[in-house]
Amino acid sequence: MWLNPEEVLLKNALKLWVTERSNDFFLLQRRRGHGEPTGRITGLLVGALDTVLDSNARVSPFRVLLQVPGSQISWVVASGAAVEEVNKHWDWLVHNLLHSLSVFENKEDVASFVKGKVRGLIAEEVGGRQAAQEDEPDKFREALLKFELHFGLPSSEKLVTYYSCCCWKGRVPRQGFLYLSINHAAFYSFLLGKEVKLVIPWAEVTQLERVSTGLMTEAVRINTRRRQREFSMFLNPDEAFGVIGQLADIAIRRLLDSEGLEIDRVLQQPARITKRILEEQALREYVLALFRLPRGERLHEVASCSMWTPHARCHTAGTLYTTDGYLCFSGREEGSCILLIPLSEVLSVEKAESTSLLPNPVIVSVRMKKAFQLIELQDRDELVENLNSRLRALQWKRSMFRSRRDGKRSVSSPTPYYTFYYDTGPSDEEEIEEQVLRNTVNSEALMTAFHLNQPGTNGSKSTEQLKERLWEDHFTEFGRGVHMFRTDKIQRLVAMGIPESLRGELWMTLSDASSELESHQGYYTSMVQKSMGHSSLATDEIERDLHRSLPDHPAFQNPTGIAALRRVLTAYAHRNPKIGYCQSMNILASVLLLYAKEEEAFWLLVAVCERMLPDYFNRRVIGAQVDQSVFEQLIRERLPELAEHVPDLSTLSSVSLSWFLTLFLSVLPFHSAVCVVDCFFFHGIKAIFQLGLAALEANAAQLSASTDDGQALMILTGFLDQVGSEESSCPQSSPPAAETSTTSTTTTSSSSGTDIPAVRNTNISDLINESYEKFGDLTVRQIERLRCRHRIQVLQAHEDTTKDNALRVVTPDVSMSPENLSDVYDLFKTEHFISLYWGDSSSAAAAEAAAWRHGDSGRSYVERQYRLDRPQFKSLYGLLAPWPGDSNQHADTLANRTFTLLDQDCDSLVTFREFAGWLDTLYCEELNEKIRLLYRLHIPPALTESEDDPSLMKSPLMSSNRPLCVNLPSGEQTDYQEQLKQMLKDLVKERERDVEKPLPLMNQREFIQFCKTLYSMFHGGPEENELFQAIATVTSLVLQIGEAGHRGPGSGSEVTTTEDDGSEWTVSYAQILASLLTEQALVNFFEEPVDLCLKVAAAKVKQYHQRAGLLSLQQGSR
């Protein structure tokens, strides 16, 4: 490997190098100890010194130096791990440079010339390769070569980055290098002559932790299902842990749930992943979460700057983030000052004159006759140019959309509502009126027409008016609309509860659903029209849940409210079929409809499902489960005393699941729950985490003293039931879940006799303020990092459930032990992953698509089920088949036939159940079942007409015109005719007992293939000669059986075969089985037990490198 020339002051410092070849200008040196007899103290010490002291881990054992005569300074120009590699560089230097160097009079010119030439070679070699994209290409090239050399993985296994660290084995650290690739973490160490290699697939990682013990400080622990590994002594532990977590998270999402979780387009292409991409992606995820932007937004520029904040009358320092459609500003302290400016609202972005007080200013003008000033912007010119370019593209797109929409509007009907029917035709005028009502798109929020008639409402009017005045004052000072400054003051106002008259507007503003509505005029109308009359699993579930959504509220006791809810849910299911409809969406949508117009409620639902609660609303609710796992960790960190008394936090997380899924709407009284929704739209999921922690802390003493899960549930339910608001000082109507739980709590506590203290009344505003005071330091960045780690655990838990389900289905049908069956499943799954790792893109996509089983509707994925295609099956066949065979060609033929036989659905895929059944027959079944399987492999459909050379089938394998004899153990000989008669009688009896469907008869061509397989199975074995003789005897016997059956009774004792009637020659499975049973050597061979456990263990070792080598050959041949 050519190296960027680096000075070496002492050519042989400490006598660590031995010169192998030399001339006037170059030296080829070998590292002392390398290649010398094993165990010599010099080699061991030098190897240990290389590993422990050298920052680049193990030094390459060979190098080439450039030396200038008369100088003590030399330059390393090449190195290599093998002598062959470094000899190529030496030969090139000798043949291409050595003769030219003698013409230089100035020796310094020699050094400059050679160094320039070597740098040119490096640039030529690196150009277009991965190393050129890294910050330090030379070092990365060296690490990449070492990674490929040490681990032998295919070239498509892209190295992302590497770190010098220690891997701990017990109390012993081993210094080495941790290589992080797109699919694996690999560690290499060479210490005192001992080499250590570890390869950990990301798909097997179940948990990542940072631990500190007496010996290990700031260690990263990687847990798999089988063991755990600790790595420490990183130069930058935070960076290393972050990159490890990112790579594991991305790989597991891509490998285990590609159909369920949203993955960025860049990350869907592993070959494009670099360390720089990971850093950009982590920042992008943070920005999307902080500002709750659409998931498709790409991050473009990040610039430190200061923004003029009129309310503070000063410039506030922070960071500007620009995306496809937004300008986002955040103060240095997260949440202190946030501004969101959609590009759709921007009129111009201009540079102003720079002064000493206002360096590099930029003015951003928006529609509402407002302007925002940014100063201290680095690379201002480029930033403004890029923003204006995106602004022009957005304005052109908007004008095209407007003209197209106006064209459609001119020819459309001015009908103000859409009449589509879910039920049968109307029977009278009253039903017609109801149908029109239920399908009219509402232009007002339902709360304007339907109010909760309850005591205390009149008393709260003054409170509402006070809140409205406070908000109007806030709008005057901080602005109104989506580009309103969001500071601590608005947080206090939101905690008091948003007034009903402003709630819909502020929800739209805080979630930025207003921008989506503005840029998608008419979209909701088209979704409603397109979803008309469509029936699916989602619409059936929606119809079932319509009347369960806030049934106590008058708005949903009326066809108007029910129809609006139906339209919103059905339109969203049509917009996003991957989510469709999930339970709890109905409760959320019904509350949105109360305070927002119907079209606004639709876009609020879009914002919640797709931006604010990503991955929550799908069949497996992965996002909600991830946040439950994060919530458990926050309980341990923030409420350690409670965690100590309640070691199993799964009970609390199971109770809190509904808090996250319904934003407390199903557990709090209505008006209190709506205040929580206010906080959610302002702070996002952070508000739910904080409120959940506050609720647990308020009941920590009682929860710590609880004796069972039921009592803990009663404590929390009773507490949440009494949380009131200023609008509802008197008892009020509540959602069904809360009402039901209240009743059950009262009944249970009175009947059980448990001493649960009477709950005190708590105001929701006080609880929210308390959550901000005690847990307000929780940041979006922390939540995102925790989500990344805990998503790994949740997905692996689902993977374990999938495995348990698969084994439970297969276990009754097989005889192998549960341990062996589990290991076989792991091999089966690993084979699937290997194709995703290193297969071409089309085969990887096909493999992943095959891993998902569709539901009856064909829309949703209901189960993950690994299945193998033909090449994958053949790879496992070679690893697990108990009979080796004499040739790879025939083994490949048998593997193809076996795959065809097992592919019962004719979809070119084999399920684990089919695979396990085949393996169980080979290892655990009786002799007759093994022979039955062999028989089926040599008749259609496993054996096809075009499989083999037909010239071999023109004549039978063996033919005889004399009666054969069987040698009995006593030395007697018996004519085979007598044996045949007895066997035929036995076959008749067996046929009478056989209740299974008889197998088709085997013709002569198929029987020849059967014999060929038998011969190949025994080749090279210790009893080869005896088995071959037994096969010859059985073959002749079966031939005579077939010919005797073809000639019929009374044909004489001689057996002849002609080419004309060969096609009519047939034998049955029973006849072949009976013939094989006459030879004890064959019986012993098939009945000899084979240790499946040892076979599986060997397969685990070979699987990776065997498939890696095969795939490398396939890629190299393209």
CSV table of C-alpha atoms in Angstrom, one decimal, residues 33-227:
chain,number,residue,atom,x,y,z
A,33,GLY,CA,10.0,-10.9,15.0
A,34,HIS,CA,7.7,-11.2,11.9
A,35,GLY,CA,8.4,-14.4,10.1
A,36,GLU,CA,10.8,-15.7,12.7
A,37,PRO,CA,10.3,-18.9,14.6
A,38,THR,CA,7.2,-18.7,16.9
A,39,GLY,CA,7.9,-17.9,20.5
A,40,ARG,CA,11.1,-15.9,20.2
A,41,ILE,CA,11.2,-13.2,22.8
A,42,THR,CA,12.1,-10.4,20.3
A,43,GLY,CA,9.0,-11.1,18.1
A,44,LEU,CA,6.7,-11.2,21.1
A,45,LEU,CA,8.0,-8.0,22.6
A,46,VAL,CA,7.9,-6.1,19.3
A,47,GLY,CA,4.4,-7.3,18.6
A,48,ALA,CA,3.2,-6.2,22.0
A,49,LEU,CA,4.9,-2.9,21.6
A,50,ASP,CA,3.2,-2.3,18.3
A,51,THR,CA,-0.2,-3.0,19.7
A,52,VAL,CA,0.1,-1.1,22.9
A,53,LEU,CA,2.1,2.0,21.9
A,54,ASP,CA,1.3,2.7,18.3
A,55,SER,CA,-1.8,4.9,17.8
A,56,ASN,CA,-2.5,3.2,14.5
A,57,ALA,CA,-2.8,-0.2,16.2
A,58,ARG,CA,-0.7,-3.0,14.7
A,59,VAL,CA,2.2,-1.8,12.5
A,60,SER,CA,2.4,-3.3,9.0
A,61,PRO,CA,5.3,-5.9,9.1
A,62,PHE,CA,6.9,-4.7,5.9
A,63,ARG,CA,7.8,-1.2,4.7
A,64,VAL,CA,9.8,0.6,2.0
A,65,LEU,CA,11.9,3.6,2.8
A,66,LEU,CA,13.2,6.4,0.6
A,67,GLN,CA,16.7,7.4,1.6
A,68,VAL,CA,18.9,10.2,0.4
A,69,PRO,CA,22.6,9.4,0.4
A,70,GLY,CA,24.4,11.3,3.1
A,71,SER,CA,21.2,12.1,5.0
A,72,GLN,CA,19.9,10.7,8.3
A,73,ILE,CA,16.3,11.4,7.3
A,74,SER,CA,14.2,8.8,5.4
A,75,TRP,CA,10.6,8.7,4.3
A,76,VAL,CA,8.2,5.8,4.5
A,77,VAL,CA,6.6,5.5,1.0
A,78,ALA,CA,4.9,2.1,1.1
A,79,SER,CA,3.9,-0.7,3.6
A,80,GLY,CA,2.3,-4.1,3.4
A,81,ALA,CA,1.0,-6.9,5.5
A,82,ALA,CA,2.5,-9.5,3.3
A,83,VAL,CA,5.9,-9.7,1.6
A,84,GLU,CA,4.2,-10.3,-1.8
A,85,GLU,CA,2.4,-7.0,-1.5
A,86,VAL,CA,5.5,-4.9,-0.6
A,87,ASN,CA,7.6,-6.6,-3.2
A,88,LYS,CA,5.2,-5.3,-5.9
A,89,HIS,CA,5.8,-1.8,-4.7
A,90,TRP,CA,9.6,-2.4,-4.5
A,91,ASP,CA,9.7,-3.8,-8.1
A,92,TRP,CA,7.7,-0.8,-9.4
A,93,LEU,CA,10.2,1.6,-7.8
A,94,VAL,CA,13.2,-0.3,-9.1
A,95,HIS,CA,11.9,-0.6,-12.7
A,96,ASN,CA,10.3,2.9,-13.0
A,97,LEU,CA,12.2,5.3,-10.8
A,98,LEU,CA,15.6,4.0,-9.8
A,99,HIS,CA,17.4,4.6,-13.1
A,100,SER,CA,15.9,8.1,-13.4
A,101,LEU,CA,17.1,9.2,-10.0
A,102,SER,CA,20.8,9.0,-10.9
A,103,VAL,CA,20.4,12.0,-13.2
A,104,PHE,CA,19.6,14.4,-10.4
A,105,GLU,CA,22.5,16.4,-9.2
A,106,ASN,CA,20.8,17.8,-6.1
A,107,LYS,CA,19.8,15.0,-3.7
A,108,GLU,CA,17.0,17.1,-2.3
A,109,ASP,CA,15.4,17.1,-5.8
A,110,VAL,CA,15.5,13.3,-5.6
A,111,ALA,CA,13.3,13.3,-2.5
A,112,SER,CA,10.9,15.8,-3.9
A,113,PHE,CA,10.6,13.9,-7.2
A,114,VAL,CA,9.9,10.5,-5.5
A,115,LYS,CA,7.5,12.0,-2.9
A,116,GLY,CA,5.5,13.7,-5.7
A,117,LYS,CA,5.4,10.5,-7.7
A,118,VAL,CA,4.1,8.5,-4.7
A,119,ARG,CA,1.4,11.1,-3.9
A,120,GLY,CA,0.3,10.9,-7.6
A,121,LEU,CA,0.0,7.1,-7.3
A,122,ILE,CA,-2.1,7.5,-4.1
A,123,ALA,CA,-4.4,10.1,-5.7
A,124,GLU,CA,-4.8,7.8,-8.7
A,125,GLU,CA,-5.6,4.8,-6.5
A,126,VAL,CA,-7.9,6.7,-4.1
A,127,GLY,CA,-9.8,8.6,-6.8
A,128,GLY,CA,-13.4,7.6,-6.8
A,129,ARG,CA,-13.0,5.3,-3.8
A,130,GLN,CA,-14.5,5.5,-0.4
A,131,ALA,CA,-11.3,6.7,1.3
A,132,ALA,CA,-11.4,9.9,-0.7
A,133,GLN,CA,-14.6,10.9,1.1
A,134,GLU,CA,-13.0,10.7,4.6
A,135,ASP,CA,-11.3,13.5,6.5
A,136,GLU,CA,-8.0,11.6,6.6
A,137,PRO,CA,-7.9,9.4,3.4
A,138,ASP,CA,-4.4,7.9,4.0
A,139,LYS,CA,-5.3,6.6,7.5
A,140,PHE,CA,-8.6,5.4,6.3
A,141,ARG,CA,-7.1,3.5,3.4
A,142,GLU,CA,-4.8,1.8,5.7
A,143,ALA,CA,-7.6,0.8,8.1
A,144,LEU,CA,-9.7,-0.4,5.2
A,145,LEU,CA,-7.0,-2.7,4.0
A,146,LYS,CA,-6.5,-4.1,7.5
A,147,PHE,CA,-10.2,-4.6,7.9
A,148,GLU,CA,-10.4,-6.6,4.6
A,149,LEU,CA,-7.3,-8.5,5.4
A,150,HIS,CA,-8.2,-9.5,9.0
A,151,PHE,CA,-11.8,-10.5,8.5
A,152,GLY,CA,-12.2,-11.6,4.9
A,153,LEU,CA,-15.6,-10.2,4.4
A,154,PRO,CA,-16.9,-9.3,0.9
A,155,SER,CA,-15.9,-5.9,-0.5
A,156,SER,CA,-19.6,-4.8,-0.3
A,157,GLU,CA,-19.2,-4.9,3.5
A,158,LYS,CA,-18.4,-1.2,3.7
A,159,LEU,CA,-16.3,0.1,6.5
A,160,VAL,CA,-17.8,3.3,8.1
A,161,THR,CA,-15.2,4.2,10.7
A,162,TYR,CA,-12.8,2.7,13.3
A,163,TYR,CA,-11.6,3.4,16.8
A,164,SER,CA,-8.6,2.4,18.9
A,165,CYS,CA,-9.8,0.8,22.1
A,166,CYS,CA,-9.5,-2.1,24.5
A,167,CYS,CA,-11.7,-5.2,24.5
A,168,TRP,CA,-12.1,-6.7,27.9
A,169,LYS,CA,-11.9,-10.4,28.5
A,170,GLY,CA,-12.7,-10.8,32.2
A,171,ARG,CA,-10.3,-8.5,33.9
A,172,VAL,CA,-7.8,-8.5,31.1
A,173,PRO,CA,-7.9,-5.7,28.5
A,174,ARG,CA,-6.7,-6.3,24.9
A,175,GLN,CA,-5.6,-3.3,23.0
A,176,GLY,CA,-6.7,-3.2,19.4
A,177,PHE,CA,-9.0,-1.7,16.8
A,178,LEU,CA,-12.8,-1.7,16.7
A,179,TYR,CA,-14.0,-1.5,13.1
A,180,LEU,CA,-17.6,-0.4,12.5
A,181,SER,CA,-19.1,-1.4,9.2
A,182,ILE,CA,-22.6,-1.2,7.9
A,183,ASN,CA,-23.6,-4.7,9.2
A,184,HIS,CA,-21.0,-5.6,11.8
A,185,ALA,CA,-18.8,-4.5,14.6
A,186,ALA,CA,-15.4,-6.2,14.3
A,187,PHE,CA,-12.5,-6.1,16.8
A,188,TYR,CA,-8.9,-7.1,16.0
A,189,SER,CA,-6.0,-7.3,18.5
A,190,PHE,CA,-2.5,-8.7,18.4
A,191,LEU,CA,-0.8,-8.9,21.8
A,192,LEU,CA,2.3,-10.9,22.8
A,193,GLY,CA,1.9,-13.2,19.8
A,194,LYS,CA,-1.8,-13.9,20.4
A,195,GLU,CA,-4.3,-12.8,17.8
A,196,VAL,CA,-7.9,-12.0,18.7
A,197,LYS,CA,-10.8,-11.5,16.2
A,198,LEU,CA,-14.4,-10.8,17.0
A,199,VAL,CA,-17.2,-10.2,14.6
A,200,ILE,CA,-20.6,-9.0,16.0
A,201,PRO,CA,-23.5,-8.6,13.6
A,202,TRP,CA,-25.6,-5.6,14.3
A,203,ALA,CA,-28.7,-7.8,13.8
A,204,GLU,CA,-27.7,-9.8,16.9
A,205,VAL,CA,-27.3,-6.7,19.2
A,206,THR,CA,-30.0,-6.6,21.8
A,207,GLN,CA,-28.8,-3.7,24.0
A,208,LEU,CA,-26.2,-1.0,24.1
A,209,GLU,CA,-25.0,0.4,27.5
A,210,ARG,CA,-22.4,2.8,28.9
A,211,VAL,CA,-20.9,1.3,32.0
A,212,SER,CA,-18.2,2.3,34.5
A,213,THR,CA,-16.6,-0.1,36.9
A,214,GLY,CA,-13.4,-0.2,38.9
A,215,LEU,CA,-11.3,-1.2,36.0
A,216,MET,CA,-13.4,0.0,33.1
A,217,THR,CA,-14.1,3.7,32.8
A,218,GLU,CA,-16.6,4.9,30.2
A,219,ALA,CA,-16.9,1.5,28.7
A,220,VAL,CA,-19.3,0.6,25.9
A,221,ARG,CA,-21.1,-2.7,26.5
A,222,ILE,CA,-22.6,-4.5,23.5
A,223,ASN,CA,-25.1,-7.2,24.4
A,224,THR,CA,-26.1,-10.0,22.1
A,225,ARG,CA,-28.4,-13.0,22.8
A,226,ARG,CA,-25.4,-15.1,23.7
A,227,ARG,CA,-22.9,-12.9,25.5
